[in-house]
XYZ file of C-alpha atoms in Angstrom:
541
model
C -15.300 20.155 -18.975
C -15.344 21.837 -15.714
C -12.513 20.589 -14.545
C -10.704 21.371 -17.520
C -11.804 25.074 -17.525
C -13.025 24.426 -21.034
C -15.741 26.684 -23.472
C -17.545 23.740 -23.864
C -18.134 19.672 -25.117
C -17.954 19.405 -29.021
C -19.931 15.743 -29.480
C -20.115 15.784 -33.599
C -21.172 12.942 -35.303
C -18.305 11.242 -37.194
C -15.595 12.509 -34.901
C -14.068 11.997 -31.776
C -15.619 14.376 -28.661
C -13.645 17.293 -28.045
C -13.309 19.740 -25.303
C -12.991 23.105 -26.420
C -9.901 24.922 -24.987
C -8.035 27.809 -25.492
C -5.663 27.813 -28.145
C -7.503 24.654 -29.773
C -9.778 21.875 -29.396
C -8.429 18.695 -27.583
C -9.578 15.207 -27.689
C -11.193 13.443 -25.140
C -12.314 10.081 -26.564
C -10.213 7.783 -29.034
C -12.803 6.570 -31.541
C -15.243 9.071 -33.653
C -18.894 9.049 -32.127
C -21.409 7.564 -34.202
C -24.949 9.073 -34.808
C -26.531 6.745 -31.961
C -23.601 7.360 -29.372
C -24.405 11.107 -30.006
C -28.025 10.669 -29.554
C -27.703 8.832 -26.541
C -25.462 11.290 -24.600
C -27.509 14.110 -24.939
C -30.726 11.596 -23.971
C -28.979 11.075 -20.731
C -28.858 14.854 -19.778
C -32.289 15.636 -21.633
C -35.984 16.826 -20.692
C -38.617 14.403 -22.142
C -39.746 16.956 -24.655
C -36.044 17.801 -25.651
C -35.422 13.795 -25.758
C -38.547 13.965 -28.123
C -37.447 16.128 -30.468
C -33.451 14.584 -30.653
C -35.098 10.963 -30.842
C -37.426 12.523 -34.135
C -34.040 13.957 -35.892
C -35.289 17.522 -34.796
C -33.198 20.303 -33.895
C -33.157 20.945 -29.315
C -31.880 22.979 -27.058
C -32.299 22.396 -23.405
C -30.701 23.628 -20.091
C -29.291 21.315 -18.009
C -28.626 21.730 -14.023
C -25.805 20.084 -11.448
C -23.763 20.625 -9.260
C -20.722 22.285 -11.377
C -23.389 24.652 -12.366
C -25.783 25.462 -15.459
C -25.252 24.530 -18.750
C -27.131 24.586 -21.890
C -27.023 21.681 -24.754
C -27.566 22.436 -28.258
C -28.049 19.795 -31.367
C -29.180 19.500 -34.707
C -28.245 17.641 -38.004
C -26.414 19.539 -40.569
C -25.373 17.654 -43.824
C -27.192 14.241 -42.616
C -24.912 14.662 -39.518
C -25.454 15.590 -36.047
C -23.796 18.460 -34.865
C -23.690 19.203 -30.459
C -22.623 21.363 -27.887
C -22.713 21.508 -24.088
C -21.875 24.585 -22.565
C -21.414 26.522 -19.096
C -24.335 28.763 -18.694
C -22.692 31.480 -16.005
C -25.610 34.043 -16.662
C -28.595 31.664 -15.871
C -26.843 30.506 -13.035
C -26.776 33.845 -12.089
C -30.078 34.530 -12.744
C -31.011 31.544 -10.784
C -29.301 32.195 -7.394
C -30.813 36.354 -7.964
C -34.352 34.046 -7.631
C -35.126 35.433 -11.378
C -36.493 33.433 -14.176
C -34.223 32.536 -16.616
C -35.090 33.482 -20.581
C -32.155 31.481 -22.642
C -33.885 31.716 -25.743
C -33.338 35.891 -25.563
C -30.076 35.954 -25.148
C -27.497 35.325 -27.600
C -25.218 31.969 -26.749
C -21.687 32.319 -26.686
C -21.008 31.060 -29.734
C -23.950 31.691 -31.829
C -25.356 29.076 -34.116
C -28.310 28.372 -36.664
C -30.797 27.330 -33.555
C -29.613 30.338 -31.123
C -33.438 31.594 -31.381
C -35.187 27.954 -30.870
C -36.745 28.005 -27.188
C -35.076 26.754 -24.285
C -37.074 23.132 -23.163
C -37.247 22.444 -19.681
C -35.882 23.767 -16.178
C -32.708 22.219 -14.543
C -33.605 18.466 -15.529
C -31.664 16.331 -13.417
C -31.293 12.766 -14.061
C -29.535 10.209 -12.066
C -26.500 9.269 -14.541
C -23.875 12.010 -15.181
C -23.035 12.390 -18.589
C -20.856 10.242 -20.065
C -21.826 7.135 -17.921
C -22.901 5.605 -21.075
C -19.004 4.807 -22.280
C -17.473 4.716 -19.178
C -16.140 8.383 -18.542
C -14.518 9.476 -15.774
C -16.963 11.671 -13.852
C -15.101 15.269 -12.836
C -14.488 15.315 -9.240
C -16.057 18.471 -7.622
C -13.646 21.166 -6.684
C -14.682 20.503 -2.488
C -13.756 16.860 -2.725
C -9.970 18.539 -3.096
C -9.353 19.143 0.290
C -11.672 15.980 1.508
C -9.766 14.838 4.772
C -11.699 11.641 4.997
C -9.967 10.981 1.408
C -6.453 11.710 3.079
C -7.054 9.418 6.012
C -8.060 6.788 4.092
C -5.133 6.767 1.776
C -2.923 7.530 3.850
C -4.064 3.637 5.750
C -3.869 2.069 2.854
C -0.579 3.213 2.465
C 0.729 2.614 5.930
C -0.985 -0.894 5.812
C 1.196 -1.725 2.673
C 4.372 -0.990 4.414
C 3.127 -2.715 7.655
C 2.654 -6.281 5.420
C 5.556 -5.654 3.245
C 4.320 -4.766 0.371
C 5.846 -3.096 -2.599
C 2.858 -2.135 -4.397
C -0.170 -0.646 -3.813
C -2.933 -0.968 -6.459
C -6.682 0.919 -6.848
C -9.151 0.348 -9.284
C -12.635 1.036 -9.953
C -14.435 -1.404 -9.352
C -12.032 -3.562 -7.533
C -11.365 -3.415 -3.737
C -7.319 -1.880 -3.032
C -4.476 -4.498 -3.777
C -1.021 -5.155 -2.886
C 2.068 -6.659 -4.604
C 3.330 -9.178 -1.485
C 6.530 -10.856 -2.316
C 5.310 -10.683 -6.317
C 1.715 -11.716 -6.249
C -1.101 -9.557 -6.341
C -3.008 -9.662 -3.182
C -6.569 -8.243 -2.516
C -6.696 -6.528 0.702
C -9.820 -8.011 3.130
C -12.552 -6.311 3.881
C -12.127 -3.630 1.616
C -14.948 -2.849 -1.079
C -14.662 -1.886 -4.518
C -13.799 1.717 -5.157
C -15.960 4.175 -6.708
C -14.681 6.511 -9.477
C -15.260 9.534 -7.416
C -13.934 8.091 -4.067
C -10.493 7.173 -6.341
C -10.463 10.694 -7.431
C -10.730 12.198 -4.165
C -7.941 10.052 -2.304
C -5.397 10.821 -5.677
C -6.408 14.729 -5.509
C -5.942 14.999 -1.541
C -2.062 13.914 -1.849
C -1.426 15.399 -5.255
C 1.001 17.743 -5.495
C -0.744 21.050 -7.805
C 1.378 20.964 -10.081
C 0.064 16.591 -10.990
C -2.972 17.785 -10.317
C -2.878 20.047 -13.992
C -0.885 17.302 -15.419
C -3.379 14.877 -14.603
C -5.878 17.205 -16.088
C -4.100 17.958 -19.164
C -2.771 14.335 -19.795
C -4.609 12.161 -17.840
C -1.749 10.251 -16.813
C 1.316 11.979 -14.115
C 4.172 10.796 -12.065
C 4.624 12.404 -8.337
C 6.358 11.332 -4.679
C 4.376 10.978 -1.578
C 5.759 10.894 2.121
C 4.324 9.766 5.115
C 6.409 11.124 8.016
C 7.944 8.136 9.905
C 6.155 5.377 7.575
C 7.396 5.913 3.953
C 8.135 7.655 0.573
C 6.099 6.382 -2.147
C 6.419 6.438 -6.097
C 2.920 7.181 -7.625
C 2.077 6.861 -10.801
C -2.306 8.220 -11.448
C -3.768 7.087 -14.800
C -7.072 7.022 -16.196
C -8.251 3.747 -17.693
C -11.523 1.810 -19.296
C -13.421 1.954 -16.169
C -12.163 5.563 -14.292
C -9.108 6.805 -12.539
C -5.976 4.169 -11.717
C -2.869 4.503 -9.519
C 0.081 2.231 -8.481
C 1.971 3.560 -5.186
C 5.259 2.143 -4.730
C 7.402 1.802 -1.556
C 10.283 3.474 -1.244
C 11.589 2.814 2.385
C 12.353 5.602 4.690
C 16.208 4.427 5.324
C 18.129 4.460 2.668
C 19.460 0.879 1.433
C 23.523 0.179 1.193
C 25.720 -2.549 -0.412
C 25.695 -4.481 2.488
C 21.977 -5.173 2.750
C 21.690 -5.255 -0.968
C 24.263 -7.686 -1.487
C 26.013 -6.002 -4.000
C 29.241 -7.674 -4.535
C 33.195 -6.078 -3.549
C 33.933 -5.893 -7.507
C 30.616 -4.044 -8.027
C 31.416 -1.511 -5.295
C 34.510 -0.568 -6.483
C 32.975 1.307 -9.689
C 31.890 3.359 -7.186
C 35.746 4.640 -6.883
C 36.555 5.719 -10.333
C 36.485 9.325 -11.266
C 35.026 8.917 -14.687
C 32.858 6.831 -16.809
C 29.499 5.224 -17.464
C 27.883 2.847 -14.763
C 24.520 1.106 -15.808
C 21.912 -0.907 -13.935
C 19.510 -2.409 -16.221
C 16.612 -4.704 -16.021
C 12.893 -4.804 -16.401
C 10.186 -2.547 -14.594
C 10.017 -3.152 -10.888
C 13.362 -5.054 -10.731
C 15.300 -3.053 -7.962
C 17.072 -0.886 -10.115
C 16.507 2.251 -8.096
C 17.026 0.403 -4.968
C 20.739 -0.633 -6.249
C 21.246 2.275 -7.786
C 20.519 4.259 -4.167
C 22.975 1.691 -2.302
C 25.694 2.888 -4.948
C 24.946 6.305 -4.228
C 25.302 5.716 -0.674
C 28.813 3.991 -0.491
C 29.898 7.253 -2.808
C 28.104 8.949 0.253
C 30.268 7.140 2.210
C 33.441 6.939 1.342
C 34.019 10.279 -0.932
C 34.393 14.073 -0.602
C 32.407 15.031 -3.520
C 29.343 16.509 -5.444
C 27.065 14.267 -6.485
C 24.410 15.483 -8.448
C 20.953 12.909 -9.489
C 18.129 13.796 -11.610
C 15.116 11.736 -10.859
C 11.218 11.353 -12.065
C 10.464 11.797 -9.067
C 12.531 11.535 -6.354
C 12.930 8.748 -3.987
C 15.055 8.012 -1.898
C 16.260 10.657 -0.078
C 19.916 11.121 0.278
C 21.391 13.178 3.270
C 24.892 14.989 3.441
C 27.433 12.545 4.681
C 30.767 12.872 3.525
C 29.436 14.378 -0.161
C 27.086 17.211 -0.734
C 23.870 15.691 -2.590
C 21.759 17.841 -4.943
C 18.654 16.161 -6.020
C 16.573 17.509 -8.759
C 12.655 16.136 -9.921
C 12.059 16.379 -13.622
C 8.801 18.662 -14.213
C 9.376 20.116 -10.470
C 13.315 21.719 -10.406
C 14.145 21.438 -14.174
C 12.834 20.962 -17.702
C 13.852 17.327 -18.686
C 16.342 14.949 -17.853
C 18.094 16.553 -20.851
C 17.991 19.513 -19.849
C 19.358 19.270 -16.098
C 21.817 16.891 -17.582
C 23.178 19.563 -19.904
C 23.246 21.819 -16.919
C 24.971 19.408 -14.432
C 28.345 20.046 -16.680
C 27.989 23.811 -15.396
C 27.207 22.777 -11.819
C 30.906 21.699 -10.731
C 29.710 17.524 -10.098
C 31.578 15.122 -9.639
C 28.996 12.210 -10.019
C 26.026 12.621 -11.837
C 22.850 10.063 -11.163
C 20.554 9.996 -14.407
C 16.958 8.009 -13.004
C 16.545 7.354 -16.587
C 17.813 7.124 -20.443
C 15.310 8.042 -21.858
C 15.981 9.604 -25.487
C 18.736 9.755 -27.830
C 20.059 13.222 -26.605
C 19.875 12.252 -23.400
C 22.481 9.228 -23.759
C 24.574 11.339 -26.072
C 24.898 13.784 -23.631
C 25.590 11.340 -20.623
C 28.204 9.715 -22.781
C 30.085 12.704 -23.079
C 30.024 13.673 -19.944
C 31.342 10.272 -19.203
C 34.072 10.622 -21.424
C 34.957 14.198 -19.933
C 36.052 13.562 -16.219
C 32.897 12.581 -14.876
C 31.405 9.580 -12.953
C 27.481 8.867 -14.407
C 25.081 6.265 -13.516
C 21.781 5.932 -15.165
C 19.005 3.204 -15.907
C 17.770 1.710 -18.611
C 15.052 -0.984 -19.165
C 17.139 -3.904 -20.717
C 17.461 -7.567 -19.592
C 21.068 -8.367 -20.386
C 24.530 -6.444 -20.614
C 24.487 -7.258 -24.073
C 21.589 -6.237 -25.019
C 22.049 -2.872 -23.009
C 25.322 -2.207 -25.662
C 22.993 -3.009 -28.566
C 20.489 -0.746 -27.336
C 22.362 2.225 -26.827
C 24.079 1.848 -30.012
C 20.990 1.454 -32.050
C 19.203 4.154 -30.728
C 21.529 6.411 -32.721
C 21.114 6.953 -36.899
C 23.613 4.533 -38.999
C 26.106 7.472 -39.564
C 26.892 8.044 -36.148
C 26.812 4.368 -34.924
C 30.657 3.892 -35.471
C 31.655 7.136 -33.524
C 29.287 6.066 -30.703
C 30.823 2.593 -30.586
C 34.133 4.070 -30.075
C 32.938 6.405 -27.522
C 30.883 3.628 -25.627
C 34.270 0.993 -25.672
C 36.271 3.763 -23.850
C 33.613 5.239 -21.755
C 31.366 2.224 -20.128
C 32.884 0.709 -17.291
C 30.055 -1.770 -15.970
C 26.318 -2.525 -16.203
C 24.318 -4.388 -13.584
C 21.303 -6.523 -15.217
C 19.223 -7.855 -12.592
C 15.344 -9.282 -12.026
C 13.684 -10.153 -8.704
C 13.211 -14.039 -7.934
C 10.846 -15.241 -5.354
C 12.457 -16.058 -1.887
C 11.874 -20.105 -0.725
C 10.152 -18.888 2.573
C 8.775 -15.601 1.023
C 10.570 -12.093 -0.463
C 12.236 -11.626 -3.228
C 16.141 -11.951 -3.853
C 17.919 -10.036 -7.075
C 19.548 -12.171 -9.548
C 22.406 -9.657 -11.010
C 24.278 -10.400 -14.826
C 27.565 -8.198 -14.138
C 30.028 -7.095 -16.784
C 33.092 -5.099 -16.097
C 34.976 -2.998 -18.683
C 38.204 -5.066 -19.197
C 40.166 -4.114 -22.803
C 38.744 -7.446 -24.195
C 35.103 -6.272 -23.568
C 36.000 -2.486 -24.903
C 37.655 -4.080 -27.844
C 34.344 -6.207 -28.725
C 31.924 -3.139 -28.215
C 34.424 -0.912 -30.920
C 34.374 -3.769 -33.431
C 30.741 -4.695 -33.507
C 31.011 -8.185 -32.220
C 29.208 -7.249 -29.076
C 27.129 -10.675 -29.565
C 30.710 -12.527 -28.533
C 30.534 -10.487 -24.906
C 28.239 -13.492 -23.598
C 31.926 -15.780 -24.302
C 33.995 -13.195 -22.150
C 31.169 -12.832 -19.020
C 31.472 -17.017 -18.553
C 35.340 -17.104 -18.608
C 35.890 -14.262 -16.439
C 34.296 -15.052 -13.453
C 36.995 -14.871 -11.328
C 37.024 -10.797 -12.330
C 33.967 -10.519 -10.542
C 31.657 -10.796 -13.902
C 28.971 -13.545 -14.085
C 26.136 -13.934 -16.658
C 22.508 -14.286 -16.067
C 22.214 -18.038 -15.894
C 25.317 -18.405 -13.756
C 23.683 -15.729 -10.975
C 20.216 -17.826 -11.437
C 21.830 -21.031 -10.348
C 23.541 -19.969 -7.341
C 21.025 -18.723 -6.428
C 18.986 -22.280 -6.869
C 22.155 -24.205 -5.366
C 22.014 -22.370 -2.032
C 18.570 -23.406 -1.629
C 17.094 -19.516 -2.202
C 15.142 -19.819 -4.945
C 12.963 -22.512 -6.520
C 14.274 -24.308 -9.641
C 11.077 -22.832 -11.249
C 11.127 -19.351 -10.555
C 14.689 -19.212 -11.679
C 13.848 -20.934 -15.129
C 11.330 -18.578 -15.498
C 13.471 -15.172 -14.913
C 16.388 -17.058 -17.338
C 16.723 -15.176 -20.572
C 18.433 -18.138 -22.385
C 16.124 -21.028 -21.167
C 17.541 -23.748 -22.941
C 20.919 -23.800 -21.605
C 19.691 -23.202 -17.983
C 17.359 -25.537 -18.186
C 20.615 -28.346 -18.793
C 22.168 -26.406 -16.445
C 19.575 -27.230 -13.820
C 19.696 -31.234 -14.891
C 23.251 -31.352 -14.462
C 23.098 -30.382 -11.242
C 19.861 -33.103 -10.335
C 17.127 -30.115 -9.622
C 13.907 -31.054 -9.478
C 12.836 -30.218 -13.603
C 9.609 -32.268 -13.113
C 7.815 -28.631 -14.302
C 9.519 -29.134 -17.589
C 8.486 -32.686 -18.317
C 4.574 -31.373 -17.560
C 5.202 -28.904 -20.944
C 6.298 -31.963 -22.971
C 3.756 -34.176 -21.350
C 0.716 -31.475 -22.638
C 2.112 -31.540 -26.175
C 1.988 -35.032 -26.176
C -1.553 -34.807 -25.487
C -2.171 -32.050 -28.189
C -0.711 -34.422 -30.975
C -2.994 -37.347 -29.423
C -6.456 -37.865 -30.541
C -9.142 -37.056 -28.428
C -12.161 -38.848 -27.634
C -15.187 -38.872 -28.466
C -17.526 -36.694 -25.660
C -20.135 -37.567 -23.889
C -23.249 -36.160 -24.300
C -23.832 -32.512 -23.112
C -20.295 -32.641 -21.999
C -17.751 -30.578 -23.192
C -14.405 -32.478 -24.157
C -11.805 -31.706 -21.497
C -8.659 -29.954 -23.238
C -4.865 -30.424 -22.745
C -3.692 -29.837 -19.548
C -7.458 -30.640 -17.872
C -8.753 -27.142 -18.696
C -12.504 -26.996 -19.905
């Protein structure tokens, strides 16, 4: 509430608790309170005479002391229901630091109701719990904790430490000690205890930029970009959860990435040479999209005499001047919505325009008009195959303008990049890419709805530089990179990789184990021993 600069905490039986703002009241649980759960909150903050008198049914008001300041709870039952309030009492804080004795019950409360006049029980009761601890509520980190430096340093070694054991994610939790993504598998970091709800507060507020910081507030979840000078940017993403505040921190190394590193392949680069048209990468959350997406970037960088223009959420890499002049705008920080900035861009004399993300249906219209109107745009968009990223665009638009988008998408799309991260033999992770290139038997698929034939064209035009999925997957099993397992489990079409893997004599002894346990389903099982359980399938208890 204090943190929220709210009037006060509506807890009303029969509906969800709401903090009451200006303009409106806002929700801060999900499911209605019952009459117990109301009961019970107030009991936490409560004198024993107050507690008394709310456990009898009875009307109470009570004052109630911490360290955010004075406040005074009111409740009573109205229509067989209970009806509460907690609000900031400024004056008898007031009153208290003058060294006078406070007299609630004489003053009018600032919104008046049926028990304004009832006396005031107790003086500043103070119990352990903060209220709320009975259904897991964040507790509101005080105001000083801000600025905590301790909070900063701490962080801030975490965060280092993650880019000093290669890490790509960085994990807190309450109640869990800090963990790191390490080539893919979630590893906790030694030594570390649990965190605390208020020490996870204090190390999100002490690197939050203001702006989050309301965000956060407001919507309890907000995306911002951290730097550590000489270690790292990071992508963080602060949530609140079950059990308190959450964040992920991402790495997003301090040199930028090119082609070269990333392997990105010659037929690949060269979309990086046309003057107009659409340019996707694709693939699921935390599959190197940005990171490919930032080597393109650079090789236009490189090699051009342009204006290149991205809109991000946030930013991360950090692209300097080369050959090109870069203008990099944040979403929420230099302009509205991707939307928004994209509709702008037009007026902005670019060249190439970067959208971080297709989000909404306006926002693809718009980029695939600017596509079709002299421009070069690449953008993102959470799809697994380059099929699948032509049915999604196309279906996110109503029926009636599906044709006329199909038309515009044939003559506009020139490539889209699907890729997922496999684990390295040896440790790291490698990119498995699905590439299709615009040729006039692709555009001619996409404008007559057959885009379910596009599969057919990827495998017979390898030599073009396309490849599907499957076809990326076993190269990169055949050069001894990745483990027949991982790969199977990345494919999108199992089946056929999975013959594609016997052809070739891979090891496809993990397979046999799945038929193996359903042969054991389908067999009877025996009788157990006494006061032992039966084992199960697969020799799981």
């Amino acid at each position: 509430m204090v943190s929220n600069r709210a009037n006060g905490l509506l807890l009303n039986e029969g509906e969800v608790a709401q903090l009451d703002v200006p303009g409106g009241n806002r929700p801060v649980t999900k499911q209605p309170l019952t009459a117990q759960q109301v009961v019970m909150l107030l009991r936490e903050i409560a004198p024993a005479d107050a507690g008394a008198k709310l456990d009898a049914g009875q009307p109470a008001v009570f004052q109630y002391s911490s360290d955010d300041g004075v406040f005074v709870a009111r409740a009573m039952q109205s229509g067989g229901k209970w009806e509460a309030s907690v609000r900031l009492d400024d004056d008898v804080a007031f009153a208290q630091q003058a060294g006078a004795a406070p007299n609630v019950a004489e003053r009018p409360a600032a919104r008046p109701t049926p028990m304004s006049q009832t006396p005031v029980n107790g003086n500043g009761h103070r119990p352990t719990p903060a209220m709320g601890a009975t259904n897991g509520a964040a507790k509101p980190v005080p105001n000083a904790i801000v600025a905590d430096p301790r909070a900063k340093q701490e962080i801030d070694s975490l965060l280092t430490l993650m880019v000093q054991k290669g890490g790509s994610d960085l994990h807190l939790r309450v109640g869990e000690p800090p963990v790191l993504r390490l080539h893919g598998e979630m590893v906790r970091i030694e030594g570390k205890v649990p965190l605390t709800n208020d020490a996870l507060e204090a190390m999100l507020h002490s690197i939050m930029p203001d702006r989050n910081r309301g965000e956060y507030g407001d919507l309890w979840d907000t995306d911002y970009a951290y730097e550590i000078e000489g270690v790292a940017r990071f992508r963080a993403n602060a949530a609140r959860e079950r059990k308190g505040a959450a964040a992920v921190f991402r790495t997003i190394p301090a040199q930028v990435v090119t082609v070269e590193q990333m392997g990105v392949t010659p037929e690949v680069q060269q979309l990086c040479y046309l003057t107009k048209g659409l340019v996707l990468v694709t693939g699921p959350t935390g599959s190197g999209k940005s990171t490919t997406l930032c080597s393109l970037i650079d090789l236009v960088n490189r090699s051009r005499n342009d204006h290149v223009i991205t809109i991000e959420d946030p930013i991360e890499f950090v692209h300097p001047n080369k050959n090109c002049i870069i203008t990099q705008r944040q979403v929420g920080v230099h302009t509205k919505s991707f939307k928004s900035a994209l509709r702008a861009a037009l007026r902005e004399d670019p060249d190439i325009i970067l959208v971080g993300e297709l989000r909404d249906l306006e926002t693809v219209a718009i980029a695939i008009e600017t596509a079709e109107t002299g421009h070069l745009v690449f953008g993102t968009l959470h799809t697994t195959t380059a099929a699948g990223t032509v049915d999604r665009i196309i279906d996110q638009f109503p029926a009636d303008r599906q044709e006329q988008i199909r038309v515009m998408l044939a003559d506009s799309l020139k490539g889209v990049i699907s890729q997922t991260l496999c684990k390295k033999i040896g440790g790291g992770r490698v990119a498995a890419r699905e590439i299709l290139l615009t040729i006039p038997a692709i555009s001619n698929l996409i404008r007559e709805s057959k885009v379910f034939q596009i599969n057919s064209v990827l495998q017979t035009s390898r030599k073009l530089g396309m490849i599907t999925l499957n076809d990326a997957l076993i190269d990169l099993v055949d050069g001894k990179l990745v483990e027949p397992k991982e790969a199977y489990m990345k494919a999108i079409d199992k089946p056929n990789f999975a013959n594609m893997l016997r052809q070739r004599n891979h090891d496809v002894s993990f397979l046999d184990i799945g038929q193996e346990d359903a042969g054991a389903k389908a067999a009877p099982k025996p009788a157990a021993a006494a006061g032992r359980p039966v084992a199960a399938a697969g020799g799981k208890r």
